[in-house]
Coordinates of C-alpha atoms and ligand atoms in Angstrom, one line a residue:
Chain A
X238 CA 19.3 69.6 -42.5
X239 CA 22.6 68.4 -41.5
X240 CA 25.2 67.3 -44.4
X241 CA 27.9 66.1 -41.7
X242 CA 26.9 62.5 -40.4
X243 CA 30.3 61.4 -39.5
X244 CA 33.4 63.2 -37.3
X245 CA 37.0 61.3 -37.3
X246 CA 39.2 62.9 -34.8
X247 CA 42.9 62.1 -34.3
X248 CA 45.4 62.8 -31.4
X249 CA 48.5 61.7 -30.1
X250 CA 50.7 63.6 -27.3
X251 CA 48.6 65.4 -25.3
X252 CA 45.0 63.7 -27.2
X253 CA 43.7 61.8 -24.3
X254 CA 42.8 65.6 -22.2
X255 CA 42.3 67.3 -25.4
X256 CA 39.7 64.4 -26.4
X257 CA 38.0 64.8 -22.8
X258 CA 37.8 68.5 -23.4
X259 CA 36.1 68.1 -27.0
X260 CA 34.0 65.0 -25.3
X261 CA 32.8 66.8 -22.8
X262 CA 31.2 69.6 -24.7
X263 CA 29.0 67.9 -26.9
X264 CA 25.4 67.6 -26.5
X265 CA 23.2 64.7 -25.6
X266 CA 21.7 64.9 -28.8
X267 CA 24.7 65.4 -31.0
X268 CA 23.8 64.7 -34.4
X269 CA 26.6 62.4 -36.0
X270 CA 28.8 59.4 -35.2
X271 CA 32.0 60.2 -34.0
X272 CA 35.3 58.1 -34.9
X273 CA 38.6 58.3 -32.6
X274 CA 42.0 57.3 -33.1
X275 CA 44.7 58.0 -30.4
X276 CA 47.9 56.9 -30.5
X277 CA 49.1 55.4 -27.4
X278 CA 50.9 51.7 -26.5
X279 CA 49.3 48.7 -25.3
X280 CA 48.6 50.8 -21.8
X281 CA 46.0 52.1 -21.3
X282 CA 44.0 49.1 -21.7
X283 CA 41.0 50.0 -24.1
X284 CA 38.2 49.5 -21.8
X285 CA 40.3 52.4 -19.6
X286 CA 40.6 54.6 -22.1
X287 CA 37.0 54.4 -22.8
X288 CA 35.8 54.8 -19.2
X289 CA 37.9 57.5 -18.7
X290 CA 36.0 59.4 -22.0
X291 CA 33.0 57.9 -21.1
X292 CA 32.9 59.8 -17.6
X293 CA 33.5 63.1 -19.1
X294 CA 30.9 62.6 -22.2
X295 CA 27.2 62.4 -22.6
X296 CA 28.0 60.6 -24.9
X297 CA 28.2 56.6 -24.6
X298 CA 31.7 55.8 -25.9
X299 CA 32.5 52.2 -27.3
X300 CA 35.9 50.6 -28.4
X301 CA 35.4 49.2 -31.9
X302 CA 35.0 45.4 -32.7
X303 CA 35.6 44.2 -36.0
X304 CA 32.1 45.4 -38.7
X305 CA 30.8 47.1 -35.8
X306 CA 27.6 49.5 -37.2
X307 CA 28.7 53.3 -37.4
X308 CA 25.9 54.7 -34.8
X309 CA 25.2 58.7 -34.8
X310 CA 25.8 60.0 -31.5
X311 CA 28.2 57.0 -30.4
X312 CA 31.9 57.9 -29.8
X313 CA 33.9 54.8 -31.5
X314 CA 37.5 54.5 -30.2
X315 CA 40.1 52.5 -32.5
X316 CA 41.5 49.5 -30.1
X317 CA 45.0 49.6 -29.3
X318 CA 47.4 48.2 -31.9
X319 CA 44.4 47.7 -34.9
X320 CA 43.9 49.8 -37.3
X321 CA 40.7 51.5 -37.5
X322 CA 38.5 51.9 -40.8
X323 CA 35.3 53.2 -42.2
X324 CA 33.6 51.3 -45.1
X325 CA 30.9 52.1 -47.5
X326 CA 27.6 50.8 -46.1
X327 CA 27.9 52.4 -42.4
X328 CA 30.5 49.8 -40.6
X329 CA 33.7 49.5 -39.1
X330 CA 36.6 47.3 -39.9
X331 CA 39.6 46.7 -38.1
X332 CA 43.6 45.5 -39.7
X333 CA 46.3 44.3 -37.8
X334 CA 47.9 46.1 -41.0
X335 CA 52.0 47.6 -40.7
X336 CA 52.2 50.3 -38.3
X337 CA 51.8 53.7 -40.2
X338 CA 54.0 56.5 -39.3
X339 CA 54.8 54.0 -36.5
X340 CA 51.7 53.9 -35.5
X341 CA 48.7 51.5 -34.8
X342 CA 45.9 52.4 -34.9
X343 CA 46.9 55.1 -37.8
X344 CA 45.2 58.2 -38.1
X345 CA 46.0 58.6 -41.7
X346 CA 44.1 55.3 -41.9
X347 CA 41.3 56.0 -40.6
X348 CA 40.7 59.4 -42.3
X349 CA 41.8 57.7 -45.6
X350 CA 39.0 55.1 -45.3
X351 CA 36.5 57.8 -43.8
X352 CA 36.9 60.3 -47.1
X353 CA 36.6 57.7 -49.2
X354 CA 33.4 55.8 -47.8
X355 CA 31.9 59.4 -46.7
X356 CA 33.4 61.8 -48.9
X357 CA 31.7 65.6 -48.7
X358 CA 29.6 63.8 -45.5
X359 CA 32.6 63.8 -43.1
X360 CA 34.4 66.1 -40.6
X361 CA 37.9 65.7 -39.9
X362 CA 39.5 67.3 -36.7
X363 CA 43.4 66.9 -36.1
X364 CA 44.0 67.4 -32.4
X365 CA 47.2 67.4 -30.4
X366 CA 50.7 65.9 -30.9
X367 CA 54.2 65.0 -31.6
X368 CA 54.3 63.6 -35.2
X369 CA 52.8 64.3 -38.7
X370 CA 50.4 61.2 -38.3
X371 CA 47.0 62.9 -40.1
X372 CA 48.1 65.5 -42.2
X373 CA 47.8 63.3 -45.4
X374 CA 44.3 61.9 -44.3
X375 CA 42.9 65.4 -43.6
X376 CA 44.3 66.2 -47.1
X377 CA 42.4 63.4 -48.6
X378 CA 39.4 64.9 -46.7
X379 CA 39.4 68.2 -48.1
X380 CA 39.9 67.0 -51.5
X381 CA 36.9 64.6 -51.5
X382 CA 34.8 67.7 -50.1
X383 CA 35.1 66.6 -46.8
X384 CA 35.7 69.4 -43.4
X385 CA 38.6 70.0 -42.3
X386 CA 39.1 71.3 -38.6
X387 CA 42.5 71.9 -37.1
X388 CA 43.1 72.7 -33.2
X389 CA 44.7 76.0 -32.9
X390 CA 48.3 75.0 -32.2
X391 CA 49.0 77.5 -30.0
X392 CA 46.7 75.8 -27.5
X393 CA 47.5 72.3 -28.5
X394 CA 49.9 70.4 -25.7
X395 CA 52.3 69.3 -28.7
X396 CA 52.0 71.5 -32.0
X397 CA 53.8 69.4 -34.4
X398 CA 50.6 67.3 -35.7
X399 CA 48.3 70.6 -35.9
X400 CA 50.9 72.4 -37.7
X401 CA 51.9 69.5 -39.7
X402 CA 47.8 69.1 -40.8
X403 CA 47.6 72.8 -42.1
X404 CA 51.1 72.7 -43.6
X405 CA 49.9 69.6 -45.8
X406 CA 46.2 69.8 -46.1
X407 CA 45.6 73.7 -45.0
X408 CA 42.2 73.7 -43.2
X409 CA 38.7 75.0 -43.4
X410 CA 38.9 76.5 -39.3
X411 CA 41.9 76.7 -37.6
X412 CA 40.6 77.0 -34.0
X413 CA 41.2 76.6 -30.2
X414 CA 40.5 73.5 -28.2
X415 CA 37.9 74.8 -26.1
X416 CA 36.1 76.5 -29.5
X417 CA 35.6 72.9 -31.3
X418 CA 33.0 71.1 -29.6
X419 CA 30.5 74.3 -30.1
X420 CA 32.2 73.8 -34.0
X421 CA 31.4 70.6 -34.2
X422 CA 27.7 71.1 -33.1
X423 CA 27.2 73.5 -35.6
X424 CA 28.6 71.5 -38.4
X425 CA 26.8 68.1 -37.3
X426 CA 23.7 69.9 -35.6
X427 CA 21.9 68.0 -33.2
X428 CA 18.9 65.0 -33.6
X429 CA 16.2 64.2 -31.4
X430 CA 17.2 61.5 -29.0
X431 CA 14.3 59.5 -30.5
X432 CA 15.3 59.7 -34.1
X433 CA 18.8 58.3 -33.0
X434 CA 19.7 54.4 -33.9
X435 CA 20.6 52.9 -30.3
X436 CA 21.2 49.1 -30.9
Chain B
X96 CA 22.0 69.2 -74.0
X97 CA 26.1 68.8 -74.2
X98 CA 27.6 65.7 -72.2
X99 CA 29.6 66.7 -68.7
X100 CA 32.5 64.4 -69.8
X101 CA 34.0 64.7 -65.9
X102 CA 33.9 62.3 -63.7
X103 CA 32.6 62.5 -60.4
X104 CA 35.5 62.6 -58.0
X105 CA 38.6 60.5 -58.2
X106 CA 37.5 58.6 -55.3
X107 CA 34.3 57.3 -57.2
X108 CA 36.6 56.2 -60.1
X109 CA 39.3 54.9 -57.9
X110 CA 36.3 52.5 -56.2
X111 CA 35.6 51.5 -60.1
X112 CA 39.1 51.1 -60.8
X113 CA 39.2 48.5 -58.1
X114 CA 36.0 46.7 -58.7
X115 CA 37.7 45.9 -62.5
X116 CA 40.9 45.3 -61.2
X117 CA 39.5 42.8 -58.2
X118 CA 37.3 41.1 -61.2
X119 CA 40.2 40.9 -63.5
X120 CA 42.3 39.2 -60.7
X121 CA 39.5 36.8 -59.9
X122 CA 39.0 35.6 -63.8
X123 CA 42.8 35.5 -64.7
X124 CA 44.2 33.9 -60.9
X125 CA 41.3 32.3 -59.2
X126 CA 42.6 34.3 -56.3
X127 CA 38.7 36.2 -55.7
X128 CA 39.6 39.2 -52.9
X129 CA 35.9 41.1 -54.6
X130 CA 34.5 40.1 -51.1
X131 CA 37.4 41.7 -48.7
X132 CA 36.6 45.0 -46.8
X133 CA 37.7 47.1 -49.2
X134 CA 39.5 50.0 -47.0
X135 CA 42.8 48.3 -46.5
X136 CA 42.9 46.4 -49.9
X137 CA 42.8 49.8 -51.6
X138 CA 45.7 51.0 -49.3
X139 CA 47.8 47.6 -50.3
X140 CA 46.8 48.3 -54.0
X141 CA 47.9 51.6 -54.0
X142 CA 51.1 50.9 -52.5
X143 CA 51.5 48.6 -55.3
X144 CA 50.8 50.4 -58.3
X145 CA 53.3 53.4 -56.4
X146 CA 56.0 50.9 -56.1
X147 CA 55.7 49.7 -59.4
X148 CA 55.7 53.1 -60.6
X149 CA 52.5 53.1 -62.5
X150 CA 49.8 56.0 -62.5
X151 CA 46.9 54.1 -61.8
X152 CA 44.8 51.3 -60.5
X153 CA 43.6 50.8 -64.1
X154 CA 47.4 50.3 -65.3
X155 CA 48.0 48.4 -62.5
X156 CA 45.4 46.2 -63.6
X157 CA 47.4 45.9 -67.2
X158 CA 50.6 45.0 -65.6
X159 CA 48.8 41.9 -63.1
X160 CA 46.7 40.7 -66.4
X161 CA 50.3 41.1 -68.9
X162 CA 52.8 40.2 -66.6
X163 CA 52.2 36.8 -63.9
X164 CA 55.4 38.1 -62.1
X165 CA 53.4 41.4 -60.8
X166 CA 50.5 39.0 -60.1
X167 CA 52.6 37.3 -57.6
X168 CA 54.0 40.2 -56.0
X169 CA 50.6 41.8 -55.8
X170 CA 49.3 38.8 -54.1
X171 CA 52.8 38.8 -51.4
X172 CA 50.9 42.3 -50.7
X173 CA 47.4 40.8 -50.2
X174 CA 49.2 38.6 -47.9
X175 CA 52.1 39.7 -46.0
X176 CA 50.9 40.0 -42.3
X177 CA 52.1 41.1 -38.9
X178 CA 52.1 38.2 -36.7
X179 CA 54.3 37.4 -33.8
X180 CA 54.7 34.5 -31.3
X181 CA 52.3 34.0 -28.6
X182 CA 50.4 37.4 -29.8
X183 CA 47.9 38.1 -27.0
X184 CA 49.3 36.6 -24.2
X185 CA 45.8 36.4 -22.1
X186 CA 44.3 34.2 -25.0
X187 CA 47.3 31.5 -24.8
X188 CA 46.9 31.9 -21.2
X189 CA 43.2 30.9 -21.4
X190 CA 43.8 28.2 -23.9
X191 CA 46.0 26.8 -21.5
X192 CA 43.8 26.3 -18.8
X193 CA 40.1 26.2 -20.9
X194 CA 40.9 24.6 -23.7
X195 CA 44.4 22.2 -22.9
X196 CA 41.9 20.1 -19.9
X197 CA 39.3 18.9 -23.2
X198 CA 42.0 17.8 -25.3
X199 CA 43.3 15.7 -22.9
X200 CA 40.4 13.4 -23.5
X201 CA 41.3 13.1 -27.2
X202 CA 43.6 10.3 -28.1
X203 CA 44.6 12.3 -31.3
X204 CA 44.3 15.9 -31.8
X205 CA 43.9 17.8 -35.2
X206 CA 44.2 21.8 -35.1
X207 CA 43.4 23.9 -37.9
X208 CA 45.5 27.2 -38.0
X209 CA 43.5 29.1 -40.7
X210 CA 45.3 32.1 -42.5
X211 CA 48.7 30.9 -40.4
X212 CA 50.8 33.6 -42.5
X213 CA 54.6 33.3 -41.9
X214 CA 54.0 30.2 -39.0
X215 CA 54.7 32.4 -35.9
X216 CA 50.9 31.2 -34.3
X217 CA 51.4 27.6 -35.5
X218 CA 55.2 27.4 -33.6
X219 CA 53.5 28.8 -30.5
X220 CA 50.5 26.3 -30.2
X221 CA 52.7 23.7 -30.7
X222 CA 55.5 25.0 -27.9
X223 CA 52.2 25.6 -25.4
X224 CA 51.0 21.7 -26.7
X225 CA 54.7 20.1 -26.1
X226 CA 54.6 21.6 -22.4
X227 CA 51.4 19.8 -21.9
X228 CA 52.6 16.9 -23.0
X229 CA 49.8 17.0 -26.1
X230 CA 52.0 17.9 -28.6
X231 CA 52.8 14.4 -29.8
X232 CA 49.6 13.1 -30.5
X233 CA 48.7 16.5 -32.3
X234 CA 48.5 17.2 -36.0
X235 CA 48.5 21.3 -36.9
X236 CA 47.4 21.9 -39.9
X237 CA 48.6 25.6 -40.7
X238 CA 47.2 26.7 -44.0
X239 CA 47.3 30.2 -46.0
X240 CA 46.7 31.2 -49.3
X241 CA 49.9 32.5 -50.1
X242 CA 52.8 29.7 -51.1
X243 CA 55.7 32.1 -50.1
X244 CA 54.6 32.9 -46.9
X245 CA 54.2 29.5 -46.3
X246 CA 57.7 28.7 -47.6
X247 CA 59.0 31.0 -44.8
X248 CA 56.8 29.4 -42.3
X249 CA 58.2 25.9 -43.3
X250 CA 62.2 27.5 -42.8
X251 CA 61.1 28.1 -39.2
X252 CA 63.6 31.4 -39.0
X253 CA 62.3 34.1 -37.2
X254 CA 64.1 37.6 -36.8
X255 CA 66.3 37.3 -33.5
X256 CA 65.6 41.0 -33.0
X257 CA 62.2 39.9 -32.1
X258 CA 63.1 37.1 -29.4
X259 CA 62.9 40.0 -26.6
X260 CA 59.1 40.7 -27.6
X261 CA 58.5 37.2 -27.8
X262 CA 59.9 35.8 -24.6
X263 CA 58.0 38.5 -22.5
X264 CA 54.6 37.1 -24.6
X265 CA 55.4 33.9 -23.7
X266 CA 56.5 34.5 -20.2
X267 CA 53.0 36.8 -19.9
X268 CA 51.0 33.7 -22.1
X269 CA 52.2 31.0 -19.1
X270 CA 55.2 30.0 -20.2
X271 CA 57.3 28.0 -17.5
X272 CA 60.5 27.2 -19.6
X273 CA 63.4 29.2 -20.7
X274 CA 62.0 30.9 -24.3
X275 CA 65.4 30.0 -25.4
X276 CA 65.9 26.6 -25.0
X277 CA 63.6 27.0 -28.1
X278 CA 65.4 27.7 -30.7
X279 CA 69.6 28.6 -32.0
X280 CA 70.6 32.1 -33.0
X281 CA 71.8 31.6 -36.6
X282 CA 73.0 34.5 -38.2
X283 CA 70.0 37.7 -37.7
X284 CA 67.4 34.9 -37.2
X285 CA 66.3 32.3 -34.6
X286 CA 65.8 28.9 -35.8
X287 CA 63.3 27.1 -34.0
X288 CA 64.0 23.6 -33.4
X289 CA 62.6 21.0 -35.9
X290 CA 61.0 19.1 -33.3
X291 CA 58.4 21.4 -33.0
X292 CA 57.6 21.9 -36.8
X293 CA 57.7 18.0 -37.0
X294 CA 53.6 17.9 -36.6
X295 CA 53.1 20.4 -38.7
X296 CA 51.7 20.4 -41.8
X297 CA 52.2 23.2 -43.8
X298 CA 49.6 23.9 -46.9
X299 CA 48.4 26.2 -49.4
X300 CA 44.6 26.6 -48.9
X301 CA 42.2 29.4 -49.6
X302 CA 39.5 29.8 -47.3
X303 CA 37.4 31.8 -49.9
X304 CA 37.7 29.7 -53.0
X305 CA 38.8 26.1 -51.3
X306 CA 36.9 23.6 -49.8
X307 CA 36.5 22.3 -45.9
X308 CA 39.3 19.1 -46.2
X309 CA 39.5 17.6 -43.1
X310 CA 37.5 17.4 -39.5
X311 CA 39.4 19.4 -36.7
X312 CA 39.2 19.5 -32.9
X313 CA 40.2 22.9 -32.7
X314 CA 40.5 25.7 -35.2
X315 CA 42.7 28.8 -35.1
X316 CA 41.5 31.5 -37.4
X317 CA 42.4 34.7 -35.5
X318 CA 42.6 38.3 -37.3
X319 CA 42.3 36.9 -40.7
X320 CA 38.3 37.3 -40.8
X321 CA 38.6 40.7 -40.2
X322 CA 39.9 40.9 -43.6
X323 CA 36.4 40.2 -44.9
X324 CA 33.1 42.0 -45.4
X325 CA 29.9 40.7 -43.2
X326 CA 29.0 38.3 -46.1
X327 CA 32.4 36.8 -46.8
X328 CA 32.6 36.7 -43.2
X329 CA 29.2 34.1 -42.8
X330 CA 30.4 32.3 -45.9
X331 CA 34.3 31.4 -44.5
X332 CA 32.6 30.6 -40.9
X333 CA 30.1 28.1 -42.9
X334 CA 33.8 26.2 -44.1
X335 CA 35.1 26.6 -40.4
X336 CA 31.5 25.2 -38.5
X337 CA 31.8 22.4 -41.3
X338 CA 35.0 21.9 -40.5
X339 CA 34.7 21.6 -36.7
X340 CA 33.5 18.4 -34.8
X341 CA 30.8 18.7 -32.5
X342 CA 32.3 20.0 -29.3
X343 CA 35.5 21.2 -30.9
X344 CA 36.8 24.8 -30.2
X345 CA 37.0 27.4 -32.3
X346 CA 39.1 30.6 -31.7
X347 CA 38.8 33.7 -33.7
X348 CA 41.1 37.5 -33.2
X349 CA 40.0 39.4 -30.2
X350 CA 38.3 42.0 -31.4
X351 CA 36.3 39.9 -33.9
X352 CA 33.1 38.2 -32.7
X353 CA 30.6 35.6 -33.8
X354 CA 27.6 37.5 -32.5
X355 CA 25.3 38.6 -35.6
X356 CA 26.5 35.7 -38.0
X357 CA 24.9 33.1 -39.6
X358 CA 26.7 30.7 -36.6
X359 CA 26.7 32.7 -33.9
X360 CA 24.2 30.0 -32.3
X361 CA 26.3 26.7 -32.6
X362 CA 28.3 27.9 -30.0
X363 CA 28.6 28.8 -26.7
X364 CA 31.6 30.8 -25.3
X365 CA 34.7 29.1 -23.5
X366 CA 35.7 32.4 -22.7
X367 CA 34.1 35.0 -24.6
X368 CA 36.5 38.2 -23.4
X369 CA 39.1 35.4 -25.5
X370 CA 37.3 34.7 -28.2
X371 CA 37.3 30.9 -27.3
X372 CA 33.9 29.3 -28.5
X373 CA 32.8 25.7 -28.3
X374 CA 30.7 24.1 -31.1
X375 CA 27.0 23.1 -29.5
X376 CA 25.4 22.1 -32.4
Ligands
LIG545 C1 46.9 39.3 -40.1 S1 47.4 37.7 -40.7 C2 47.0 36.7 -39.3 C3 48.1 35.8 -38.9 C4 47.9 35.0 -37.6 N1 46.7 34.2 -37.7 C5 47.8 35.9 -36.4 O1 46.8 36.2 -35.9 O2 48.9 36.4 -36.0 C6 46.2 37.3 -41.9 C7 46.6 36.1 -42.8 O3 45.4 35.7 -43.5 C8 45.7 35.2 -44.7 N2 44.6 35.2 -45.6 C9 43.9 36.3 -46.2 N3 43.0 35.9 -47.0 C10 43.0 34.5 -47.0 C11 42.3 33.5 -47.7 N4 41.3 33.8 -48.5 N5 42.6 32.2 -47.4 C12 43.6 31.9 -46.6 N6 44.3 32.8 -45.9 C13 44.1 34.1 -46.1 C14 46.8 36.2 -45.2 O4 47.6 35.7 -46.2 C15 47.6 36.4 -43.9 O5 48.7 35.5 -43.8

């Protein structure tokens, strides 16, 4: 039995190959929903960004909507400038909320809302980047009982938002890129394509 | 047996703490927020009770139920919003040339801009109406729940920082004029000239609590839904479709969508990737 049912992963510099990489390594029938925020401006164009995942992933990958259903097995990208949020009762919502951290969407946002509606169910992974966007999320994470997975910095593209993470929130594996899709799939384990939601 | 007198996680308190507080609002204001997805209202509480200094959500709750004055700046919070002219240039772009051609066979138009926060959306429909030549037969009604944000609205001042932002929305939403010719620098702000705030009608209305209060031909109510959970969500849409006439458009944020509400068949899509519906039935 699996405990994990929900992975929020943020990135920045560097997150859109690092994402690919992690993407690309997980199996058909991985086992929980997966929640994306990456910084970037109005360019790429969301439905870009997506393609570009969805042609490296098994997985189907989706930009949020506004009380979209968390699916297990889905990747769910946060659209550009919205804030992306879990609630209790497996949905989405989306703010047009400040900029956090000047940025929209926020990863501190998202792994905010994700402890709280998911607490000791969730995974958190901070990825690549330039800025300590994360760090208190992931802390909020680990303190609701939550996992907390940090890229190895050493292998990140920019190491400032790994080291930031595990300077504020410390980590449960610090570990390289190419080592946290086979991670993940441990953590979340993997369910029959059959016993999966697909709406 | 002895009682385990901890509590299970501060998380499951904190959602407690809330729940009270949101009750204690609604019973001492009216103002009911028990219904809003509750992931960014807790972020705008606790950024409250921090800068109030207090410990807690519970205390919090003291100050709003003791102290009116924290009631109103708690309720600023609830409603102070990002907004900016001509905000998704594609959807004024669209409204131009879907929605502009119907109203033309109006002889009197009445817009309903829902949850208009600090005006900037109500200024730009009625700049794209005025190049249409619509804008003087047109009534916008621009309503939010919040009487200070409406009282900026009304000043028609917006930061001249922003005027480089805007003019490329507008210029990117259609716009054929100079952006400037809009409005006078005056001091850090742009005022906006009065003839455009002349047909506009600026009122406190809450679309949870309040009633439907007029019949509209078109209703603005863009990112202010997403605010809500599913069931608030069916219940505000209920005001808007009563609010509507037949055939009247109704636009809602981008990344919203009617599909799976209680409404979603009384209309059919203008332009769907725009969020522009029409009212069928
Ligand atoms: C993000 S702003 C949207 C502003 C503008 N419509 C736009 O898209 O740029 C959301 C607005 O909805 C208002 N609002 C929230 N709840 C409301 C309610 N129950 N009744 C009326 N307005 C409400 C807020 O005060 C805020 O001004």
């Amino acid at each position: 039995m699996t405990t994990h049912e929900l992975v929020v992963m943020g990135a920045s510099w560097g997150g859109l190959a690092a994402l690919g990489l992690v993407l690309s390594g997980l199996p058909r029938d991985f086992g929980a929903a997966i929640a994306v925020a990456q910084h970037r401006g109005v360019e790429p164009a969301d439905a870009v960004l997506a393609d570009a995942l969805a042609r490296k992933s098994a997985l189907p990958v989706r930009e949020v909507h506004d009380k979209d259903p968390i699916v297990p097995g889905w990747v769910h990208m946060a659209p550009s400038d919205y804030h992306l949020l879990v609630e209790r009762g497996g949905t989405f919502a989306l703010s047009t909320d400040p900029r956090e951290q000047y940025s929209r969407p926020s990863i501190d946002v998202l792994f905010e809302s994700a402890a709280d509606a998911y607490a000791s169910r969730v995974v958190g992974v901070i990825l690549t980047g330039a800025n300590p966007d994360g760090a208190a999320g992931l802390a909020r994470i680990r303190r609701r009982g939550g996992f907390a997975v940090v890229q190895d910095p050493a292998t990140a593209d920019r190491a400032a938002m790994p080291e930031a993470a595990m300077a504020r929130a410390g980590a449960d594996e610090v570990v390289a890129l190419s080592e946290i899709a086979p991670l993940l799939t441990r953590l979340c384990g993997r369910v029959p394509a059959t016993e999966q939601a697909r709406p | 047996m002895t009682a385990d007198w901890t509590v299970r996680g501060t998380a499951d308190v904190e959602s407690l703490e809330i729940a009270l507080l949101l009750e204690a609002v609604y019973q001492a204001y009216g103002y009911d927020f028990r219904g809003y997805s509750r992931g960014s209202l807790r972020r705008r509480l606790v950024r409250r009770m921090e800068v109030e200094g207090l410990k807690s959500l519970s205390a919090l709750q003291e100050c709003v139920l003791h102290d009116p004055a924290c009631m109103k700046r708690l309720l600023l919070d609830l409603s102070v919003n990002v907004s900016s002219m001509f905000r998704d240039p594609s959807f004024y772009l669209a409204f131009r040339t879907k929605v502009v051609p119907l109203l033309r066979t109006y002889p009197f138009v009445r817009v309903w801009n829902a949850g208009c926060s600090t005006g900037e959306e109500a200024y730009s429909m009625a700049i794209l109406l005025r190049e249409h030549d619509l804008y003087d037969r047109t009534r916008i009604y621009a309503t939010d729940m919040n009487q200070t944000v409406l009282d900026q609205a009304r000043a028609g001042a917006f930061p001249l920082g922003k005027m480089q932002e805007y003019t490329s929305n507008y210029i990117r939403a259609g716009g054929t004029r100079a952006f400037s010719e809009y409005y006078v620098a005056n001091g850090r702000n742009a005022r906006f000239d009065s003839v455009l705030s002349d047909n506009i009608v600026f009122a406190e209305h809450n679309l949870v609590t309040d009633r439907s209060f007029n019949e509209f031909h078109v209703i603005l109510c863009r990112n202010v839904m997403i605010y809500f959970d599913r069931s608030l969500q069916d219940h505000v849409l209920g005001l808007l479709h009563e609010s509507l006439t037949t055939l009247g458009v109704l636009a809602i944020g981008l990344k919203e969508s009617l599909e799976f509400t209680s409404h979603a068949d009384c209309y059919e899509a203008l332009d769907s990737s725009q969020r522009l519906y029409r009212r069928v039935r």
